[in-house]
Amino acid sequence: MAELTYLQAISDGLRGEMRRDKRVFVIGEDVGVYGGAFKVTLGFQEEFGPWRVIDAPLAEAAIVGGCTGAALMGMRPVAEMQFSDFVSCAWDQLVTVAAKQHYRAGTPVPIVVRLPSGGGFSGGPFHSQNPESSFAHVPGLKCVCPATPADAKGLIASAIEDPNPVLFFEHKHLYRRIKGEVPDERYTVPIGKARLHREGDDVSVITWGAMVYTASEAADQLEGEGISVEIVDLRSVLPWDKPAVLESVRKTSKALVLHEDTHTGGFGAEIAATIAEEAFEDLDAPVRRISAPDAPVPFSPPLEKAFIPQVEDVARGLKALAEY
Amino acid sequence: MAELTYLQAISDGLRGEMRRDKRVFVIGEDVGVYGGAFKVTLGFQEEFGPWRVIDAPLAEAAIVGGCTGAALMGMRPVAEMQFSDFVSCAWDQLVTVAAKQHYRAGTPVPIVVRLPSGGGFSGGPFHSQNPESSFAHVPGLKCVCPATPADAKGLIASAIEDPNPVLFFEHKHLYRRIKGEVPDERYTVPIGKARLHREGDDVSVITWGAMVYTASEAADQLEGEGISVEIVDLRSVLPWDKPAVLESVRKTSKALVLHEDTHTGGFGAEIAATIAEEAFEDLDAPVRRISAPDAPVPFSPPLEKAFIPQVEDVARGLKALAEY
Amino acid sequence: MAIAREADPVGSLSEVKDAGLDREDLLGIYRNLLITRGVEERGHILYKQGKIPGSFYTGRGNEAAAVGIGTAMGPEDVGAPLHRDMGVHIVRGMEPWRVFANYMGRADGPTKGRDGNVHMADIRLGLISMVSHLPAMLPVAVGCALAFRIRDERRVALGWFGEGASARGDTHEAMNFAGTRRLPVVFICDNNQWAYSTPTHLEYAVEHIADRAQAYGFEGVVVDGTDVLAVYREAKRAIEKAREGGGPTLIECLTLRMEGHAVHDDAFYVPRELFEEWAKRDPIERFREWLRDNVSLTDGEEEEIAADVKHLLAEAMRRAEESPLPDTSTLLDGVYADPADLHAPHH
Amino acid sequence: MAIAREADPVGSLSEVKDAGLDREDLLGIYRNLLITRGVEERGHILYKQGKIPGSFYTGRGNEAAAVGIGTAMGPEDVGAPLHRDMGVHIVRGMEPWRVFANYMGRADGPTKGRDGNVHMADIRLGLISMVSHLPAMLPVAVGCALAFRIRDERRVALGWFGEGASARGDTHEAMNFAGTRRLPVVFICDNNQWAYSTPTHLEYAVEHIADRAQAYGFEGVVVDGTDVLAVYREAKRAIEKAREGGGPTLIECLTLRMEGHAVHDDAFYVPRELFEEWAKRDPIERFREWLRDNVSLTDGEEEEIAADVKHLLAEAMRRAEESPLPDTSTLLDGVYADPADLHAPHH
Ligand SMILES: Cc1ncc(C[n+]2csc(CCOP(=O)(O)OP(=O)(O)O)c2C)c(N)n1
Ligand SMILES: Cc1ncc(C[n+]2csc(CCOP(=O)(O)OP(=O)(O)O)c2C)c(N)n1
Ligand SMILES: [Mg+2]
Ligand SMILES: [Mg+2]
């Protein structure tokens, strides 16, 4: 066990998979000599050479389509988007080719696309987005969003092992801010299984990514007021762990769904709708959603702060639910 | 008043706008000489010439990006995707440029993208999709999905008039199958206002596009069994008419959300989650969703039929709700 | 200003022998041409009989281009052919009955009824199933070549695109990436002069699509797509060059789409004279004459091949029609792959 | 094989006069170069003082390319410059205080704090705000040209892209569409030899990006981007050609990105000698010498311009810092445009 940052855990996990399996290679803009915009692949090219750590042209469709082809030929490609926002340029390759190929043709497409995502540091409308909701609507894809260093390492291994296209959302705001104990040896964390981040009795929060910590702080605040909050960290949104969510909600009978992405049509809607449908008789209050308002992510600090759900927003929402 | 098909109504509406406003032009693959894959623009090039009815190269990003530029220069472009499925190739231009430009730069982008969508005729995984859910999550866009000829004509006029990027989803299965009375004169139908397709007391169906007719048939069936169904045709999913939906649900106290697109993360989730949250105290049953299962749209008739929600599926769902 | 090399027609038998084809190979090519056209002609009939749902596309006029290139591929090579390239599937061993089964949405087609038309392929034959979105398979083909390069294998990937699809960004990203890394990939442009109803001058403003190869640092070649031997020779050269580390080539096969875009389209926008002119250059008839002139194809041989193909196709139609429609219980099978699927028979 | 024309440097004053510039214009260009660099240098200071949130990019080394092209644009022309093209905004009249306000996320910047850096423009000055996604503004620039062509206006659109962004599909789709329709658009490639840390040979495999113009049916020109007058002359030619119906041109301006990709990047991957070599060709110093040699720029004039610019920028910083941060009540304003927004002051 070592204490690692979230970023180190991803880096270590990825390096470990590359050492273990020669089929794994990484490709992306500036991942080689530079080590990636966030330095997740720092030192990789020295260790694995330029044909397993490939500096790609500025061309996301070629990167993702290239991964699909390489995967069909037996490789285990891991692409990096420089920022998750730029995956919009590879939308067609993911949604049209990678997602549908196994259903149509019976050929698995085991690719991983790493997506540094999320806001909180004035990245502005194009360096702060959380595109997981858009992809979580696409059958054939998987979408993973770890919140802890240990999950990040275990999920990158699972993502690479998985025979399907996996989008691996890494929250930039966690990269260097979040540290945690990470086992030294290799392990996997199953895709589709939630993690109980905090046990509680009065209200359940269903969330993932950086919002796990926002929820935690809010829960800490409410503890003083005698409100006990349970936090379910989904860890992946496609597939998402419906049984774990329903179990928690059946226990607390109140649910708050929280995400950093914008509200309308965000993946929180899927979770809230499912809870409301399947735990209808168990609910003592409506399922609430807290999310960003329907706008691009603004650049200027006060606007961005007003945009991204804050601890106080969550605390207020939880309190209202507890008192419902 | 004349009886027109859904397709004729779109065609007439568009032609009318082009006659009225010289800034309106159409662009797309094969829209000129050929009149469009579905012949919506048949005869347009003869009337308006090759620079207002533009046969574009096979390049969706150039088409949509080109419309954005032309709109910024004061034009009112109407792009046609040959099938809505191909809009995936223009995803970035819509989501990154068109949707966010007004918020960031204060410059409106009044473009319309027409999207022949939907299944039901063995179009297979790439000629049958309903991509409105993906776009309905993007702030800055509007998504319109008319079900009747009269709405199609009025909404194409509204879409062209609107100062924002509007995606106009036209359901292919309605093109020639659905006829209706359409006023001869110009009129607009407001974007964001639902239409009460059928009044009823026991259960509300919230739906749009071709599913309006599926719901209607199911409602007819249930009428014989003494179950009275109200059908709310949303007409647009972004923005969507929350007040109308809540009003209907508060009356019937039971809601079924129905769409042709796949389930998980489909726009039905947004509607269901909202109803469950805001009409919590009025509901006598959980909000049900009926939608396609999470898979690509299959080609072979029995599979496609099993995939797209059928009248019997809806009738069954309504009955279960009525009996809840 | 044209930049690409314009390939000469193939003349003598000796030239053909240099290219590695003996008489038997030549007759095999002829047979494959007949099967290719036969499959599509019979598909057309099935369509008219209402047995094929949805739409229906053929590659009439493109048979020589498809068969020529398919024949030049090595056994370990891979490719992603398109909707005019039935011949590639045939050459690589796709049994016609499976094609018919796919057309008809039957359970035993390569897509098990999930997709129609030629949106299918068998990976065990080294072919990758196309998606509709053009030319989304080009980056995928480049990715195959990347895998070969990473593993230092002497294999080549082929990617097809139409002259219409040349306008899309994927064409550019694929060729540019392949050019910078000199990957073992050959790009084939089926230039059949029309993209649905759109003529070439609205799709590109250069003389030949192949002229673009220089913009990516590799060679472009224009070849008469009705000359199966010229296509074969150019494809062979390009494939072997790629195999030897010489990087990509772009081969443009010039043909005319001899029918509408799909069955519903009467191609009113194509001048009749153009059809008449190109009908005289029918690739199969042209090769038949070449065979008679150069390798003394006999009436007997001709009849035998024709009869054989006829029988094959009749059998194929029968077998395909025997295949059931897919059971709806299979609707959700394989949306996601299982780990075990990674070990399925592969190329 | 290079195909694009390589532009000569501008020599004598008479040549410059032919290009339509008098002495006053030349001093104006010099002033704009100083403002451009000054804005970015002061931005850098503000950044280090912690007054600029997020990241920070400059176009050091690219000032002449940006100012030269901006100067060649006609008043009614439009363009979509990028993150190295501050000079274009300056030439078109963007007041420096508004740039600082945008850098700092203040309410009075052109984006009102919604976007940062040079992700801004004022449409009233004929400039369109860039998005981050490169080069998504190229199809948009082509669309502007399309509008001009439809309305038969004698206006020209300009679209910028970096040599890195040349690898993306949007570059291709934009140029190809413009080529087929001979639209009045000029494409400007800021080739500064690096795309973040990626060198040119990993972005493209042709000698010059401008060589690609022939693949789209128009002319390509390579020009020394540190020679403001050569850039101006080539841009003027291309713009007037487009205005006269001569179709697009692709101008590639060769420079070196003289700093890291953004402030956090020390550019360790760029050989130091390259920086030293290009430092000798500093575009501003180069033009200053030209002015001294050719139009007898005096010490007095030089000092006056420098002082004037210094004053302007000091004032600008002061005014920008006075601008408040945006009020959170404005967070959701303008996600959607109102009909009235269509009548807002426009270019
Ligand atoms: C991205 C995309 N847009 C639109 C279409 C619809 N479409 C199918 S075939 C076709 C024309 C293709 O022309 P070309 O590339 O020349 O191939 P051809 O059919 O002539 O062989 C079009 C527009 C498509 N398949 N993909
Ligand atoms: C589609 C897209 N992918 C990735 C990025 C991230 N990014 C920002 S600038 C840059 C390098 C751009 O290089 P170039 O086009 O040469 O422009 P330069 O910055 O050198 O002026 C990259 C990769 C982006 N902005 N857009
Ligand atoms: Mg074609
Ligand atoms: Mg650069």
Short mmCIF file of C-alpha atoms and ligand atoms in Angstrom, two decimals, chain D residues 83-84 162-165 190-196 198 200 257, ligand 4:
data_model
loop_
_atom_site.label_atom_id
_atom_site.label_comp_id
_atom_site.label_asym_id
_atom_site.label_seq_id
_atom_site.Cartn_x
_atom_site.Cartn_y
_atom_site.Cartn_z
CA HIS D 83 -5.14 31.92 -30.09
CA ARG D 84 -1.91 33.18 -31.67
CA GLY D 162 -2.45 25.95 -36.99
CA GLU D 163 -0.24 23.38 -38.68
CA GLY D 164 -1.29 20.95 -35.95
CA ALA D 165 -4.96 21.54 -36.61
CA ASP D 190 -0.12 29.80 -38.67
CA ASN D 191 2.69 27.31 -39.00
CA ASN D 192 4.73 27.83 -35.86
CA GLN D 193 6.40 24.40 -36.11
CA TRP D 194 4.90 22.91 -32.96
CA ALA D 195 1.46 21.81 -31.94
CA TYR D 196 1.84 21.84 -28.18
CA THR D 198 4.22 17.77 -31.34
CA THR D 200 5.46 19.06 -37.73
CA ARG D 257 6.20 29.66 -31.45
MG MG E 4 1.53 25.08 -34.24
#
